[in-house]
Amino acid sequence: LKDAHIVIWTTTPWTLPANRAIAYGETIDYVVVQSGDKKYVVAQALLESFLKAANIENHTVTATIPGAKLAGTICAHPLRGQGYEFDVPLLAGDFVTTDTGTGFVHIAPSHGDDDFRLGKAHNIDVPDW
């Protein structure tokens, strides 16, 4: 996963500054996709819709990873380099599905019930703004 981008889609982009974790599904299979010099991680079941939405034509799947193996992975905040210089852990979330999106959910504990509960369960800081 080194240098790979965990792809998250959100309908609430204004909550990105409050991001403190990324949820994944323990029983979901994920793939690492190489396209040019970029690596992306998405749920295997959502790969085709991701490739289409991202307009990626040339790619190679370089690995398949069971969700449970993502435990302990640490990412950079999506706004790193803009004052958000802290780590963002991947956490198992029982609410993560492969219905739409990428199989990952950005977690902003101060902006949603699932986010708050998952954050509290893992002692994640809850911004008060």
CSV table of C-alpha atoms in Angstrom, one decimal:
chain,number,residue,atom,x,y,z
A,1,LEU,CA,0.0,0.0,0.0
A,2,LYS,CA,3.0,2.3,0.1
A,3,ASP,CA,2.3,5.4,-1.9
A,4,ALA,CA,-1.2,4.2,-2.8
A,5,HIS,CA,-4.2,6.5,-2.6
A,6,ILE,CA,-7.2,5.2,-0.6
A,7,VAL,CA,-10.1,6.5,-2.7
A,8,ILE,CA,-13.0,8.0,-0.8
A,9,TRP,CA,-16.1,9.7,-2.3
A,10,THR,CA,-18.3,11.9,-0.2
A,11,THR,CA,-21.4,13.9,-0.7
A,12,THR,CA,-20.3,16.2,2.0
A,13,PRO,CA,-16.9,17.7,1.0
A,14,TRP,CA,-17.2,20.5,3.5
A,15,THR,CA,-16.5,17.8,6.2
A,16,LEU,CA,-13.1,16.9,4.8
A,17,PRO,CA,-11.2,19.3,7.2
A,18,ALA,CA,-12.8,17.3,10.1
A,19,ASN,CA,-11.6,13.9,8.7
A,20,ARG,CA,-9.9,11.9,11.3
A,21,ALA,CA,-10.1,8.3,10.0
A,22,ILE,CA,-11.2,6.2,7.0
A,23,ALA,CA,-13.6,3.2,7.4
A,24,TYR,CA,-13.3,0.0,5.5
A,25,GLY,CA,-15.3,-3.2,5.5
A,26,GLU,CA,-13.6,-6.2,7.1
A,27,THR,CA,-15.3,-8.6,4.8
A,28,ILE,CA,-14.9,-6.6,1.6
A,29,ASP,CA,-12.1,-7.5,-0.9
A,30,TYR,CA,-10.0,-4.5,-2.0
A,31,VAL,CA,-7.7,-4.1,-5.0
A,32,VAL,CA,-4.6,-2.0,-5.7
A,33,VAL,CA,-4.8,-0.5,-9.1
A,34,GLN,CA,-1.8,1.0,-10.9
A,35,SER,CA,-2.5,3.6,-13.6
A,36,GLY,CA,0.6,5.4,-14.9
A,37,ASP,CA,2.6,6.5,-11.8
A,38,LYS,CA,-0.5,6.4,-9.5
A,39,LYS,CA,-1.7,3.6,-7.3
A,40,TYR,CA,-5.3,3.5,-6.0
A,41,VAL,CA,-7.1,1.3,-3.6
A,42,VAL,CA,-10.8,0.6,-4.0
A,43,ALA,CA,-13.3,-2.2,-3.3
A,44,GLN,CA,-13.0,-4.9,-5.9
A,45,ALA,CA,-16.8,-5.0,-6.4
A,46,LEU,CA,-16.6,-1.2,-7.3
A,47,LEU,CA,-13.6,-1.2,-9.5
A,48,GLU,CA,-15.3,-0.9,-12.8
A,49,SER,CA,-17.5,2.0,-11.6
A,50,PHE,CA,-14.5,3.7,-10.1
A,51,LEU,CA,-12.5,3.4,-13.3
A,52,LYS,CA,-15.3,4.8,-15.4
A,53,ALA,CA,-15.9,7.7,-13.0
A,54,ALA,CA,-12.2,8.5,-12.8
A,55,ASN,CA,-11.9,8.1,-16.6
A,56,ILE,CA,-9.1,5.6,-16.2
A,57,GLU,CA,-8.6,3.4,-19.2
A,58,ASN,CA,-5.2,1.8,-18.8
A,59,HIS,CA,-4.6,0.1,-15.5
A,60,THR,CA,-3.3,-3.0,-13.9
A,61,VAL,CA,-4.6,-4.7,-10.7
A,62,THR,CA,-1.4,-5.3,-8.8
A,63,ALA,CA,-2.9,-6.8,-5.6
A,64,THR,CA,-6.0,-8.0,-3.9
A,65,ILE,CA,-6.3,-7.4,-0.2
A,66,PRO,CA,-9.0,-8.8,2.2
A,67,GLY,CA,-10.5,-5.9,4.2
A,68,ALA,CA,-9.4,-7.5,7.5
A,69,LYS,CA,-5.8,-7.1,6.4
A,70,LEU,CA,-6.1,-3.3,6.3
A,71,ALA,CA,-6.2,-3.1,10.1
A,72,GLY,CA,-3.4,-0.9,11.3
A,73,THR,CA,-2.9,1.0,8.1
A,74,ILE,CA,-2.1,4.7,8.6
A,75,CYS,CA,-2.8,7.3,5.9
A,76,ALA,CA,-2.1,11.0,5.4
A,77,HIS,CA,-5.0,13.4,5.9
A,78,PRO,CA,-6.5,14.3,2.5
A,79,LEU,CA,-5.6,17.9,3.1
A,80,ARG,CA,-2.0,17.2,4.2
A,81,GLY,CA,0.3,20.1,3.2
A,82,GLN,CA,-2.5,22.6,4.0
A,83,GLY,CA,-2.3,22.6,7.8
A,84,TYR,CA,-3.6,19.0,8.4
A,85,GLU,CA,-0.3,17.3,9.2
A,86,PHE,CA,-1.6,14.4,11.2
A,87,ASP,CA,-2.2,10.7,10.5
A,88,VAL,CA,-5.5,9.1,9.6
A,89,PRO,CA,-6.0,5.5,10.5
A,90,LEU,CA,-8.0,2.9,8.6
A,91,LEU,CA,-10.7,1.5,10.9
A,92,ALA,CA,-13.2,-1.3,10.3
A,93,GLY,CA,-16.7,-0.1,10.1
A,94,ASP,CA,-19.8,-2.3,10.0
A,95,PHE,CA,-21.7,0.3,8.0
A,96,VAL,CA,-19.3,0.2,5.0
A,97,THR,CA,-20.9,-1.3,1.9
A,98,THR,CA,-20.2,-1.9,-1.8
A,99,ASP,CA,-23.5,-0.4,-2.9
A,100,THR,CA,-21.9,2.8,-4.3
A,101,GLY,CA,-18.7,4.7,-4.0
A,102,THR,CA,-15.3,3.0,-3.4
A,103,GLY,CA,-15.8,0.8,-0.4
A,104,PHE,CA,-14.2,3.4,1.9
A,105,VAL,CA,-15.9,6.0,4.0
A,106,HIS,CA,-14.3,9.2,5.2
A,107,ILE,CA,-14.8,9.6,9.0
A,108,ALA,CA,-15.5,13.1,10.4
A,109,PRO,CA,-16.5,12.3,14.0
A,110,SER,CA,-18.1,15.7,14.5
A,111,HIS,CA,-20.3,15.4,11.4
A,112,GLY,CA,-22.2,12.1,11.6
A,113,ASP,CA,-23.6,9.4,13.8
A,114,ASP,CA,-21.6,6.5,12.4
A,115,ASP,CA,-18.5,8.7,12.3
A,116,PHE,CA,-19.0,9.8,15.9
A,117,ARG,CA,-19.5,6.3,17.2
A,118,LEU,CA,-16.6,4.8,15.3
A,119,GLY,CA,-14.3,7.7,16.4
A,120,LYS,CA,-15.3,7.3,20.0
A,121,ALA,CA,-14.8,3.6,19.9
A,122,HIS,CA,-11.2,4.2,18.8
A,123,ASN,CA,-10.4,7.2,20.9
A,124,ILE,CA,-10.3,9.4,17.8
A,125,ASP,CA,-10.3,13.2,18.4
A,126,VAL,CA,-13.6,14.8,17.8
A,127,PRO,CA,-13.1,18.4,16.5
A,128,ASP,CA,-15.5,20.8,18.1
A,129,TRP,CA,-16.1,23.0,15.1
